[in-house]
Short mmCIF file of N, CA and C in Angstrom, two decimals:
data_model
loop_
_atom_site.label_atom_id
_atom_site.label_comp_id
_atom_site.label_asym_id
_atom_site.label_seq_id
_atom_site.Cartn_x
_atom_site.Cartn_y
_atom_site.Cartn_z
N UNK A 1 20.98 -34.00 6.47
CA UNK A 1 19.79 -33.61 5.75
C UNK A 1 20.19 -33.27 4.32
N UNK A 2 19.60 -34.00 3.53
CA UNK A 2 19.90 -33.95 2.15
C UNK A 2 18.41 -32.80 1.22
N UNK A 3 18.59 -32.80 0.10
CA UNK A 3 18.06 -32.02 -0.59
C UNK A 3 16.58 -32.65 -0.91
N UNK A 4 16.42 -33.90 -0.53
CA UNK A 4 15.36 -34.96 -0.72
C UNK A 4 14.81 -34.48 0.70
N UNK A 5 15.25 -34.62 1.47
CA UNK A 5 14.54 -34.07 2.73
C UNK A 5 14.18 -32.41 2.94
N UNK A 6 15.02 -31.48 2.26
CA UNK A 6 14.57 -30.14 2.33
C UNK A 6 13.62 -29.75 1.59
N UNK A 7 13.24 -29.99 0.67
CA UNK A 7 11.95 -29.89 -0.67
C UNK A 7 10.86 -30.03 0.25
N UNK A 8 10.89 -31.43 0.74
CA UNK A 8 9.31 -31.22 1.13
C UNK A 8 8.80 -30.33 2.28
N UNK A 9 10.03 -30.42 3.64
CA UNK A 9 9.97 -29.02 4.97
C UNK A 9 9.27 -28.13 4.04
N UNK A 10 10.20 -27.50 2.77
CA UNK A 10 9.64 -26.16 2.15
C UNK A 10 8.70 -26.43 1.76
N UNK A 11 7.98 -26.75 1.33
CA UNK A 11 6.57 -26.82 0.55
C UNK A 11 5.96 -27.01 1.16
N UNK A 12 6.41 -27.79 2.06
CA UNK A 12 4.93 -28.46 3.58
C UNK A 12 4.99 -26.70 4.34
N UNK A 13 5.92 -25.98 4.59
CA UNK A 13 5.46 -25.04 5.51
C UNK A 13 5.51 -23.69 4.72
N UNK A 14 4.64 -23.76 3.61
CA UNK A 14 4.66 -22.85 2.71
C UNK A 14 4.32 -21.44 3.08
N UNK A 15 3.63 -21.34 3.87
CA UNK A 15 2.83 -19.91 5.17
C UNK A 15 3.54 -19.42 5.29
N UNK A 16 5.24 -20.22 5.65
CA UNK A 16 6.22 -19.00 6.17
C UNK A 16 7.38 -18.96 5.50
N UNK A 17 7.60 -20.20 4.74
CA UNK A 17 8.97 -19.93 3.66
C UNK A 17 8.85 -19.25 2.31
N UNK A 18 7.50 -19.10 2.14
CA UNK A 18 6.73 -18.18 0.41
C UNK A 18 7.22 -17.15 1.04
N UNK A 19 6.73 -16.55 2.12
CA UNK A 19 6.68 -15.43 2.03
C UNK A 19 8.62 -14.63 2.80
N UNK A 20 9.10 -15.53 3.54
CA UNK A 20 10.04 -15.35 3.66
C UNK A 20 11.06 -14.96 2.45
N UNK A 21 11.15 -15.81 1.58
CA UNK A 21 11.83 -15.96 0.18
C UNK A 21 11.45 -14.86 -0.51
N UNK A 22 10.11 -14.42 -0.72
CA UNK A 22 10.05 -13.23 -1.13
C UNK A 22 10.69 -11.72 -0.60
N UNK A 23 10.20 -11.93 0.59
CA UNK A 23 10.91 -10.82 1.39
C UNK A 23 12.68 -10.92 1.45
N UNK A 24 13.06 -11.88 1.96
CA UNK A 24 14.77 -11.98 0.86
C UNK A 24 15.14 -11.41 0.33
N UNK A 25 14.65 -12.11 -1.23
CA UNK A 25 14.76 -11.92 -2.88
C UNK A 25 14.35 -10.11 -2.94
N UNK A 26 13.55 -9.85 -2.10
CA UNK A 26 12.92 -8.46 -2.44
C UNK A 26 14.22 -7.51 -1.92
N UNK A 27 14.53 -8.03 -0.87
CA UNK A 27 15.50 -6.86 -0.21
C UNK A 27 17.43 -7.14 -0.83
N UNK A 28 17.09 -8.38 -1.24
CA UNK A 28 18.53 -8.34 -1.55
C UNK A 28 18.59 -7.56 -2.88
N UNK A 29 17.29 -7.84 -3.61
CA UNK A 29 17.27 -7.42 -5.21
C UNK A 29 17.39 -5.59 -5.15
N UNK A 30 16.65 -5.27 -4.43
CA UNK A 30 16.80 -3.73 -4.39
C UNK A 30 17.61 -3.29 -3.72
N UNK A 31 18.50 -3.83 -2.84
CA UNK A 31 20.00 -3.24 -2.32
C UNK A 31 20.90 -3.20 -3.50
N UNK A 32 20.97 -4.46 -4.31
CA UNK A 32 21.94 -4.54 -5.60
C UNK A 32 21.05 -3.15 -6.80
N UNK A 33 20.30 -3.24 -6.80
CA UNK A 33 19.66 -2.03 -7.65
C UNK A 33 20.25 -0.84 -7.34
N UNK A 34 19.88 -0.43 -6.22
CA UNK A 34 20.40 0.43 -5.25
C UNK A 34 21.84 0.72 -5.70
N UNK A 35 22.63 0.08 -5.51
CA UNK A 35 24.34 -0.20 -5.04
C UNK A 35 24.37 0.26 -7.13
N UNK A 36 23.79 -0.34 -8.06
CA UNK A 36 24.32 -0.20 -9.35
C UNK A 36 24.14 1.23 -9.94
N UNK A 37 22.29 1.55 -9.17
CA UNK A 37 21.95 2.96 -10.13
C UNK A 37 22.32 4.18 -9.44
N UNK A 38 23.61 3.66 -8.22
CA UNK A 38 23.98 4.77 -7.23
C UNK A 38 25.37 4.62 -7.52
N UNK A 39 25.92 4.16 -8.46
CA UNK A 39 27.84 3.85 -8.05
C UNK A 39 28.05 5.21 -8.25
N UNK A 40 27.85 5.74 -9.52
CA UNK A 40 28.10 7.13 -10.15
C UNK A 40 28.55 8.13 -8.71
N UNK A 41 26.99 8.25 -8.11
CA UNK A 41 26.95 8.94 -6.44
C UNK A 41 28.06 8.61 -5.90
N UNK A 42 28.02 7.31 -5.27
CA UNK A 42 28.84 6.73 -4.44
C UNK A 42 30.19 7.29 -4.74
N UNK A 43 30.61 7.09 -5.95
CA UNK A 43 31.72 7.17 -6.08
C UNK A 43 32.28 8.79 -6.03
N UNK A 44 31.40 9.43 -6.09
CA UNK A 44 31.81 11.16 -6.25
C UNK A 44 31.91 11.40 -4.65
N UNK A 45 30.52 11.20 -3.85
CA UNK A 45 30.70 11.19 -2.57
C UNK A 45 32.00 10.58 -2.44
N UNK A 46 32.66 9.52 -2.77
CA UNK A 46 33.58 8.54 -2.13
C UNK A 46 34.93 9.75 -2.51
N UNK A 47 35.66 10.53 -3.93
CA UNK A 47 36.31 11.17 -3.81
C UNK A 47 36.16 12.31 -3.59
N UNK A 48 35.41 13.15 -3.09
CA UNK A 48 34.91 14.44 -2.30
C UNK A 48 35.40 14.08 -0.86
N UNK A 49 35.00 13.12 -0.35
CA UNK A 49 35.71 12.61 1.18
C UNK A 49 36.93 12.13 1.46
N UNK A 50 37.42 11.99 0.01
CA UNK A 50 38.79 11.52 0.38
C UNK A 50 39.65 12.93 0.34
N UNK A 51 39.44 13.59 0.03
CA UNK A 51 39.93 15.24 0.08
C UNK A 51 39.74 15.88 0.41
N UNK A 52 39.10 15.87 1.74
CA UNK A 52 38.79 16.26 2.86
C UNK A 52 40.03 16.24 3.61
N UNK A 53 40.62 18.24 4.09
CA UNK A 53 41.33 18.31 5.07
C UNK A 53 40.62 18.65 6.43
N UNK A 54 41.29 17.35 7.29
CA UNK A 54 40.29 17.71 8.67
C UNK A 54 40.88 18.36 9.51
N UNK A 55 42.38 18.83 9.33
CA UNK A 55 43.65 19.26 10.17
C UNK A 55 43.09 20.64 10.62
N UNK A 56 42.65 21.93 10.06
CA UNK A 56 41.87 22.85 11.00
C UNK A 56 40.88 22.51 12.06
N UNK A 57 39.31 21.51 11.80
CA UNK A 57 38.91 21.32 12.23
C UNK A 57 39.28 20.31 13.47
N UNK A 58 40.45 20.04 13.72
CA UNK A 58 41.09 19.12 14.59
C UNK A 58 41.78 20.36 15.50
N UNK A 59 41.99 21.44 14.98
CA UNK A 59 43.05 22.16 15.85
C UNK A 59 42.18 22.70 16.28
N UNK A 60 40.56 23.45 15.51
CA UNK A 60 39.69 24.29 16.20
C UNK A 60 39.21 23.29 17.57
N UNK A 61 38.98 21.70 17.64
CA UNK A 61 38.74 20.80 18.34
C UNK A 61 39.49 21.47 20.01
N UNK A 62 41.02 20.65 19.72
CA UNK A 62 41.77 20.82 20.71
C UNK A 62 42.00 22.43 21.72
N UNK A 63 42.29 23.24 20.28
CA UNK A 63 42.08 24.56 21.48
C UNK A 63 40.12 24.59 21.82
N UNK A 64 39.07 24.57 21.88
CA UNK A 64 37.78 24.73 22.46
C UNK A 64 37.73 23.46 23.33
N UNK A 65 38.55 22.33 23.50
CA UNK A 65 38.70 21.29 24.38
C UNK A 65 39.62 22.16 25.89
N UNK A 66 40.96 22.94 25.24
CA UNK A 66 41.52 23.73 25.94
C UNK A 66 40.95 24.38 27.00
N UNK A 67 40.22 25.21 26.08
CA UNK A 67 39.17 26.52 26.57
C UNK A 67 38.50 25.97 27.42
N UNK A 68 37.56 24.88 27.37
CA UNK A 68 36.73 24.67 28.17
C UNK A 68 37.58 23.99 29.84
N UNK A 69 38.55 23.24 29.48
CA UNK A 69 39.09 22.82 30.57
C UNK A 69 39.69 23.57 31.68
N UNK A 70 39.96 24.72 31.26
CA UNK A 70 40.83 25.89 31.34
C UNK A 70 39.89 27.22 32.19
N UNK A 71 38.83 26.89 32.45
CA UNK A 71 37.70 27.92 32.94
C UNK A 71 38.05 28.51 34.12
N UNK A 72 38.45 29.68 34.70
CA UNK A 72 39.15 30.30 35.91
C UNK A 72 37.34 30.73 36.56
N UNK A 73 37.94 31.48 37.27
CA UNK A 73 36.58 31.79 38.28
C UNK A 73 35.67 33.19 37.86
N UNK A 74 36.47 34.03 37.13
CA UNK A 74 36.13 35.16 36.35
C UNK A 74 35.08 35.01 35.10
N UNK A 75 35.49 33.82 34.49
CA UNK A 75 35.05 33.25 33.12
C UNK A 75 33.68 32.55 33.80
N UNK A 76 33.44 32.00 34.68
CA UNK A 76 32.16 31.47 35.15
C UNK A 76 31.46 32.59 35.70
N UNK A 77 32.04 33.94 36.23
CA UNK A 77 31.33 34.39 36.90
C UNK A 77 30.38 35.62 35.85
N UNK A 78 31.14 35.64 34.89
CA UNK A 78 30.77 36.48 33.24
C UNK A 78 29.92 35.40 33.10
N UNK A 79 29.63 33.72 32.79
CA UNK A 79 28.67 33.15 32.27
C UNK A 79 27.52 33.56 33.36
N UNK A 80 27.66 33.34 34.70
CA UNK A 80 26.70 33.74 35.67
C UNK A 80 25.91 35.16 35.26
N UNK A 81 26.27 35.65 35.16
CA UNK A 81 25.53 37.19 35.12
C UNK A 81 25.28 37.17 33.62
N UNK A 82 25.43 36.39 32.53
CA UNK A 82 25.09 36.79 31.47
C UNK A 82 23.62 35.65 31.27
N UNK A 83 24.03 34.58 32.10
CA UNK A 83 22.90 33.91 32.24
C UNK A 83 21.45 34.46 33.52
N UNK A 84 22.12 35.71 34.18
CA UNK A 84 20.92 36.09 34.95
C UNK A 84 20.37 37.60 33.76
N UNK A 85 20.74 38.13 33.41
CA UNK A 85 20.73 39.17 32.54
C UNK A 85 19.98 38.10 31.13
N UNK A 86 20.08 37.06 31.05
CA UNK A 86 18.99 36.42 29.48
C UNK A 86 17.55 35.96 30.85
N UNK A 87 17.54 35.46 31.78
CA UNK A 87 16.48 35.52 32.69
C UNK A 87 15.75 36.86 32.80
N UNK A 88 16.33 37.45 32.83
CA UNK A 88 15.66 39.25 33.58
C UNK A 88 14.85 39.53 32.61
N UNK A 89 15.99 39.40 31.11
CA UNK A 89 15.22 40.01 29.63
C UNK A 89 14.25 39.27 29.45
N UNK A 90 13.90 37.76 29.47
CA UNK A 90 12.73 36.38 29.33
C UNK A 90 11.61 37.22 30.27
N UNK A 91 11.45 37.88 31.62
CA UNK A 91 10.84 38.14 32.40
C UNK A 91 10.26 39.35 32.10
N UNK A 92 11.34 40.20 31.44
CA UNK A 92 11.02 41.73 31.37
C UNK A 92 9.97 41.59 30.08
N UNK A 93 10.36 40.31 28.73
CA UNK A 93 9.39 40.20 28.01
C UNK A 93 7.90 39.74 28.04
N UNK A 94 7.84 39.11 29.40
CA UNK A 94 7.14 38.40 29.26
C UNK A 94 5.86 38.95 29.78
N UNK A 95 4.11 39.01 29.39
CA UNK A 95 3.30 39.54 29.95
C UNK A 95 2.48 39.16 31.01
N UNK A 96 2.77 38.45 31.84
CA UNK A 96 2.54 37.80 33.00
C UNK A 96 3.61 38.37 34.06
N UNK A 97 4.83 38.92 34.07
CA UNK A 97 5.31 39.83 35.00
C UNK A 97 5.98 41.41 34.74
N UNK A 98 5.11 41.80 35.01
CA UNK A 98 5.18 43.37 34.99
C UNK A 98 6.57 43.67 35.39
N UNK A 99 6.97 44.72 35.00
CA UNK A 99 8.76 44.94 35.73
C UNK A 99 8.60 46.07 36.26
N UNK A 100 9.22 46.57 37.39
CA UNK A 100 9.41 47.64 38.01
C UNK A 100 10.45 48.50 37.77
N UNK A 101 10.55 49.44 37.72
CA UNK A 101 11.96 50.63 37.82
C UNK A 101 12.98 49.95 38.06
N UNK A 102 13.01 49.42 39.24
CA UNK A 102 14.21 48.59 40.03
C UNK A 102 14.59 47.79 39.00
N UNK A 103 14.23 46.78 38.91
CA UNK A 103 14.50 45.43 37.58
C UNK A 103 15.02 46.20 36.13
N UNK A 104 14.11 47.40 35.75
CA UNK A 104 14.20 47.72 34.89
C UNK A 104 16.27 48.54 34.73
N UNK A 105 16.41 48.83 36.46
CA UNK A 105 17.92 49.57 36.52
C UNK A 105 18.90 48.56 36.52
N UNK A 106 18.13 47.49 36.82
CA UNK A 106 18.90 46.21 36.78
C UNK A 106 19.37 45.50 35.55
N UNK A 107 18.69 45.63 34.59
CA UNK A 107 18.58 44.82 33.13
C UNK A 107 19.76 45.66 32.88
N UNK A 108 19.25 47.17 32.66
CA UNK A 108 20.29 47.36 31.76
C UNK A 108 21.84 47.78 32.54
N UNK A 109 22.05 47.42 33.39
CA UNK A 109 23.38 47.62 34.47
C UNK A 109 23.59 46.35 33.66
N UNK A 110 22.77 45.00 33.97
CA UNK A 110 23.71 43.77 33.51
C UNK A 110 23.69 43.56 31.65
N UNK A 111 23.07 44.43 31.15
CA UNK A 111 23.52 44.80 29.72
C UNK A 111 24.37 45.37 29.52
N UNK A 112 24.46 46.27 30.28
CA UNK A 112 26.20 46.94 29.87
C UNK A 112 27.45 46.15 30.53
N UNK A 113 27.04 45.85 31.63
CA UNK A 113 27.98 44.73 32.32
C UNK A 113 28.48 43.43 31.17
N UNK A 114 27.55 43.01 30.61
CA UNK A 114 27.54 41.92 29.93
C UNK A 114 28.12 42.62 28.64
N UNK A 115 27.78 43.75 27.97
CA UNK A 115 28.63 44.14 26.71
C UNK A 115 29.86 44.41 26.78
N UNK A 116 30.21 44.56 28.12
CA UNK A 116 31.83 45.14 28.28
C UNK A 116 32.62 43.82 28.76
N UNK A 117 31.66 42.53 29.19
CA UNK A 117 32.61 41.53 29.67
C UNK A 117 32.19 40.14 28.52
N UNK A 118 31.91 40.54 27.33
CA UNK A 118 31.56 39.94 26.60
C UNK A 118 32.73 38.01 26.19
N UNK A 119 32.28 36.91 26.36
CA UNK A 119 33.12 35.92 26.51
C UNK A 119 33.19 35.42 25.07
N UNK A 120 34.37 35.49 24.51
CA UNK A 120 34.58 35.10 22.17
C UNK A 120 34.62 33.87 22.44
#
């Protein structure tokens, strides 16, 4: 297929290659716009990231990778009660269930429980 044969395809199916070509021309033209009235940016972003030390944030990584792998039966059983003690308080706030004395000796047993077994 020569250039004698592509002229007329285009013009004969003008409905969808006008508007194709535009849409193109439109997106390639404003990416290069883009890319010229942004180098300035680009380029500050570009040495701001290159001087970036990630070596703490790599070590804070590995030990909280540690930590988590590392969970004994004590350490779940502090998340357990600190997660029934944020239930009690959701309940004790809430005005659809009234709290009783009981609940009420309960909250704050697992508030102090929970301040003294507090997990960093």
């Amino acid at each position: 297929m020569d250039s004698k044969d592509f002229i007329p395809w285009f013009f004969g199916l003008w409905f969808i290659t006008f508007p194709l070509t535009i849409f193109i021309t439109y997106t390639v033209v404003t990416e290069l716009l883009d890319i010229i009235f942004n180098t300035g940016n680009i380029n500050r972003l570009l040495k701001h990231s290159d001087n970036l030390n990630s070596d703490p944030l790599e070590k804070q990584y590995t030990l909280d990778k540690g930590r988590q792998t590392n969970l004994d039966q004590s350490n779940l059983m502090e998340l357990e009660r600190q997660i029934k003690y944020i239930r009690q308080v959701k309940n004790k706030n809430s005005w659809t269930n009234r709290t009783s004395f009981e609940e009420k000796e309960k909250i704050t047993a697992a508030k102090e429980i929970s301040d003294v077994f507090k997990i960093k």
